[in-house]
Coordinates of C-alpha atoms and ligand atoms in Angstrom, one line a residue:
X1 CA 49.6 23.8 30.1
X2 CA 52.9 25.8 30.4
X3 CA 55.5 25.2 27.7
X4 CA 58.8 26.8 28.6
X5 CA 60.8 28.6 25.9
X6 CA 64.5 28.4 26.5
X7 CA 66.6 31.5 25.9
X8 CA 70.3 31.4 24.7
X9 CA 71.5 30.6 28.2
X10 CA 69.0 27.8 28.6
X11 CA 69.8 26.4 25.2
X12 CA 73.5 26.3 26.1
X13 CA 72.6 24.4 29.3
X14 CA 70.4 22.0 27.4
X15 CA 73.1 21.4 24.8
X16 CA 75.6 20.4 27.4
X17 CA 73.2 18.2 29.3
X18 CA 72.1 16.5 26.1
X19 CA 75.6 15.8 25.0
X20 CA 76.6 14.4 28.4
X21 CA 73.5 12.1 28.4
X22 CA 74.5 10.7 25.0
X23 CA 78.1 10.3 26.1
X24 CA 76.9 8.0 28.9
X25 CA 75.6 5.7 26.3
X26 CA 78.9 5.9 24.4
X27 CA 80.6 4.9 27.6
X28 CA 78.3 2.0 28.3
X29 CA 78.2 0.5 24.8
X30 CA 81.4 -1.7 25.1
X31 CA 80.1 -3.2 28.3
X32 CA 76.8 -4.4 26.8
X33 CA 77.9 -8.0 26.2
X34 CA 76.5 -11.5 27.2
X35 CA 76.9 -12.1 30.9
X36 CA 76.8 -8.5 32.1
X37 CA 74.0 -7.6 34.5
X38 CA 71.9 -4.5 34.2
X39 CA 72.9 -3.7 37.8
X40 CA 76.5 -3.6 36.6
X41 CA 75.6 -1.2 33.8
X42 CA 73.6 0.9 36.3
X43 CA 76.7 1.2 38.6
X44 CA 79.0 2.0 35.7
X45 CA 76.6 4.7 34.5
X46 CA 76.0 6.1 38.0
X47 CA 79.7 6.4 38.7
X48 CA 80.5 7.9 35.3
X49 CA 77.7 10.5 35.6
X50 CA 78.6 11.5 39.1
X51 CA 82.4 11.2 39.2
X52 CA 83.4 12.0 35.6
X53 CA 80.6 14.3 34.4
X54 CA 79.9 16.0 37.7
X55 CA 76.2 15.5 36.9
X56 CA 73.2 13.9 38.6
X57 CA 71.4 10.7 37.4
X58 CA 67.8 12.0 37.2
X59 CA 66.0 8.7 37.6
X60 CA 67.5 7.9 41.0
X61 CA 64.7 8.4 43.6
X62 CA 62.5 10.0 40.9
X63 CA 58.9 9.7 42.2
X64 CA 56.2 11.3 40.1
X65 CA 52.6 11.1 41.4
X66 CA 51.4 7.6 41.7
X67 CA 54.8 6.0 41.4
X68 CA 57.2 4.6 44.0
X69 CA 60.6 6.2 44.1
X70 CA 62.7 4.8 41.2
X71 CA 65.5 2.8 42.8
X72 CA 68.2 3.0 40.1
X73 CA 70.2 5.5 38.0
X74 CA 69.2 4.2 34.5
X75 CA 66.4 2.3 32.9
X76 CA 67.1 -1.0 31.1
X77 CA 64.3 -2.6 29.2
X78 CA 64.9 -6.0 27.7
X79 CA 63.1 -7.8 24.8
X80 CA 59.4 -7.6 25.6
X81 CA 59.9 -4.9 28.1
X82 CA 58.7 -1.6 26.7
X83 CA 60.2 1.0 29.0
X84 CA 61.2 1.8 32.6
X85 CA 62.8 -1.6 33.2
X86 CA 64.6 -1.6 36.6
X87 CA 68.3 -2.9 36.5
X88 CA 68.8 -6.2 38.4
X89 CA 71.2 -9.0 38.8
X90 CA 70.2 -11.2 35.9
X91 CA 72.9 -11.4 33.2
X92 CA 72.1 -10.4 29.7
X93 CA 72.3 -13.2 27.2
X94 CA 73.2 -13.5 23.5
X95 CA 70.3 -12.4 21.3
X96 CA 68.7 -10.1 23.8
X97 CA 67.8 -6.6 22.7
X98 CA 68.0 -3.9 25.4
X99 CA 67.1 -0.3 25.7
X100 CA 69.3 1.8 27.9
X101 CA 67.6 5.1 28.8
X102 CA 69.8 7.8 30.4
X103 CA 68.7 11.1 31.9
X104 CA 71.2 13.4 33.5
X105 CA 71.0 16.8 35.2
X106 CA 73.9 19.2 34.6
X107 CA 73.8 22.7 36.1
X108 CA 70.0 22.3 36.6
X109 CA 69.3 21.2 33.0
X110 CA 68.1 17.8 31.9
X111 CA 69.3 15.7 28.9
X112 CA 67.3 12.5 28.1
X113 CA 68.2 9.9 25.5
X114 CA 68.0 6.2 24.9
X115 CA 69.3 3.7 22.4
X116 CA 68.8 0.0 21.6
X117 CA 71.7 -2.5 21.9
X118 CA 71.9 -6.0 20.6
X119 CA 73.6 -8.4 23.1
X120 CA 76.1 -10.4 21.0
X121 CA 74.1 -10.9 17.9
X122 CA 70.3 -10.7 17.7
X123 CA 67.7 -12.3 15.3
X124 CA 67.0 -10.7 12.0
X125 CA 63.5 -9.8 13.3
X126 CA 64.9 -8.1 16.4
X127 CA 67.5 -6.2 14.5
X128 CA 64.9 -5.0 12.0
X129 CA 62.6 -3.8 14.8
X130 CA 65.5 -1.9 16.4
X131 CA 66.5 -0.3 13.0
X132 CA 63.0 0.6 12.0
X133 CA 62.2 2.1 15.4
X134 CA 65.3 4.3 15.0
X135 CA 64.0 5.4 11.6
X136 CA 60.6 6.0 13.1
X137 CA 62.1 8.4 15.6
X138 CA 64.0 10.3 12.9
X139 CA 60.8 10.6 10.8
X140 CA 59.3 12.3 13.8
X141 CA 62.3 14.5 14.4
X142 CA 62.2 15.7 10.7
X143 CA 58.8 17.2 11.3
X144 CA 60.2 19.7 13.9
X145 CA 60.2 23.4 12.9
X146 CA 58.4 26.5 14.0
X147 CA 54.8 26.4 12.7
X148 CA 54.6 22.6 12.6
X149 CA 52.3 20.8 15.0
X150 CA 52.8 18.0 17.5
X151 CA 50.3 16.0 15.5
X152 CA 52.7 16.1 12.6
X153 CA 55.4 14.3 14.7
X154 CA 52.9 11.7 15.9
X155 CA 51.6 11.0 12.4
X156 CA 55.0 10.7 10.9
X157 CA 56.0 8.0 13.4
X158 CA 52.7 6.2 13.4
X159 CA 52.3 5.9 9.7
X160 CA 55.9 4.7 9.2
X161 CA 55.7 2.1 12.1
X162 CA 52.3 0.8 11.1
X163 CA 53.3 0.8 7.5
X164 CA 55.9 -1.8 8.4
X165 CA 53.4 -3.9 10.4
X166 CA 54.4 -2.7 13.8
X167 CA 52.3 -1.0 16.5
X168 CA 52.8 2.2 18.5
X169 CA 52.5 2.2 22.3
X170 CA 49.9 4.9 23.3
X171 CA 50.2 5.1 27.1
X172 CA 53.7 6.7 27.2
X173 CA 54.9 9.6 25.2
X174 CA 57.7 12.2 24.7
X175 CA 57.7 15.3 26.9
X176 CA 58.9 18.8 27.3
X177 CA 62.2 18.9 29.1
X178 CA 64.4 21.6 30.7
X179 CA 64.8 22.4 34.3
X180 CA 62.1 19.8 34.8
X181 CA 62.5 16.1 33.8
X182 CA 58.9 15.9 32.4
X183 CA 57.5 19.2 31.4
X184 CA 54.6 20.1 29.1
X185 CA 53.8 19.3 26.4
X186 CA 53.1 15.6 25.9
X187 CA 54.6 14.4 22.6
X188 CA 52.4 11.6 21.3
X189 CA 53.9 9.1 18.9
X190 CA 50.6 8.8 17.0
X191 CA 48.1 11.3 15.7
X192 CA 47.0 13.4 12.8
X193 CA 48.8 16.1 10.8
X194 CA 48.0 19.7 11.7
X195 CA 46.6 18.9 15.1
X196 CA 47.7 19.7 18.7
X197 CA 50.2 22.3 19.8
X198 CA 52.0 24.5 17.3
X199 CA 55.8 24.4 17.7
X200 CA 57.8 27.6 18.5
X201 CA 61.5 28.3 18.5
X202 CA 63.1 27.6 21.9
X203 CA 60.9 24.7 22.8
X204 CA 62.8 21.6 23.9
X205 CA 61.2 18.2 24.1
X206 CA 61.9 14.5 23.6
X207 CA 60.8 12.2 20.9
X208 CA 60.9 8.6 22.1
X209 CA 58.7 6.1 20.3
X210 CA 58.0 2.7 21.7
X211 CA 57.3 0.3 18.9
X212 CA 56.0 -3.2 19.3
X213 CA 56.5 -6.1 16.9
X214 CA 53.0 -7.4 17.9
X215 CA 50.0 -5.7 19.4
X216 CA 50.2 -2.3 21.0
X217 CA 48.7 -3.3 24.4
X218 CA 50.9 -3.1 27.4
X219 CA 50.8 -3.9 31.1
X220 CA 52.7 -2.7 34.2
X221 CA 54.6 -5.2 36.4
X222 CA 54.2 -5.4 40.2
X223 CA 57.3 -3.3 40.7
X224 CA 55.3 -0.3 39.8
X225 CA 57.6 0.7 37.0
X226 CA 58.4 -1.9 34.4
X227 CA 56.1 -1.9 31.3
X228 CA 55.8 -5.0 29.1
X229 CA 53.9 -5.9 26.0
X230 CA 50.7 -7.9 26.9
X231 CA 51.4 -10.4 24.1
X232 CA 55.1 -10.7 25.0
X233 CA 56.1 -9.5 21.6
X234 CA 59.4 -7.6 21.2
X235 CA 59.4 -3.9 21.8
X236 CA 62.0 -1.2 20.9
X237 CA 62.5 2.4 21.8
X238 CA 64.9 5.2 20.8
X239 CA 64.9 8.7 22.3
X240 CA 66.4 12.1 21.5
X241 CA 66.0 15.5 23.1
X242 CA 65.4 18.1 20.4
X243 CA 65.4 21.9 20.3
X244 CA 63.0 23.8 17.9
X245 CA 65.3 26.3 16.1
X246 CA 64.1 29.4 14.1
X247 CA 64.4 27.3 10.9
X248 CA 64.0 23.6 12.0
X249 CA 65.5 21.5 14.7
X250 CA 68.7 20.7 16.5
X251 CA 69.1 17.3 18.1
X252 CA 70.7 17.9 21.5
X253 CA 71.6 14.3 22.5
X254 CA 74.2 13.5 19.9
X255 CA 77.8 12.5 20.6
X256 CA 80.7 10.6 18.9
X257 CA 79.1 7.2 19.5
X258 CA 75.6 8.1 18.2
X259 CA 74.5 5.7 15.5
X260 CA 74.5 7.0 11.9
X261 CA 71.6 9.3 11.0
X262 CA 69.3 7.6 8.4
X263 CA 69.9 8.5 4.8
X264 CA 66.4 10.0 4.3
X265 CA 67.1 12.7 6.9
X266 CA 67.6 16.2 5.3
X267 CA 70.1 18.5 7.1
X268 CA 68.4 21.0 9.4
X269 CA 69.5 24.3 10.8
Ligands
MF3_1 N1 63.9 8.5 30.8 C1 62.5 8.2 30.8 C2 61.9 9.1 29.8 O1 62.3 9.0 28.7 C3 61.8 8.3 32.1 C4 62.3 7.4 33.2 S1 61.6 7.7 34.7 C5 62.4 6.7 35.7 O2 61.0 9.9 30.0 F1 62.2 7.1 36.9 F2 62.0 5.5 35.4 F3 63.7 6.8 35.4
CO2 CO1 62.1 11.0 28.0
CO3 CO1 64.4 8.7 28.6

């Protein structure tokens, strides 16, 4: 396992890539309305990334081992879809919840972030799942500092999510990120405090918990990408790219439209 440590120049590159990825979500937000198709959102995102940001949509034609090339520029995962949903021509409808996951490459550096959106209004249960999954991600982020362990992040997320009666998807995880889209280490969203890799300043990785309202079991659809809950329960996901700083963490994927940081979060250097 090789975990890359970013120097000041790499950190500057990651800061820019992270901010741009988040700004794509800011740009898309007003378009997420009943009747819009995920293909339309994909096209809007693609053109914004390429023409306005001068960046590259990392998912397009991404083909890790065992996967067919990914055909679109963003991932859009609706309701019981857990992750990696492929945009299509079906309109979103009022009450849907949708995760939009954006990864861009700028000057060779990757920024990766996702948010949940409610289409029109959503049920109380759906809104609660989205809000608590956002909080779960931030409980994980708050663990990040040199000397902490990856297991601390997983435990913080798992104990919070399960404490609210939800389940944590095990098969997909956060990941190191930098010049590569998916680098070492794997960042599990469950685990035990004090276990796994010790964090060091200069590491950059994502925290991106997938939380199900029902059971944690998932299955892959025939398209080779889309992951859904086996019991068809709702699933939510949020993602940030974070940097380990000498004293704590810096979230790299923030921008003007990022949702408010939960009240329990302590400021970090
Ligand atoms: N953005 C996803 C992640 O958070 C990965 C998507 S791979 C793709 O790691 F090919 F589906 F885009
Ligand atoms: Co990611
Ligand atoms: Co992502």
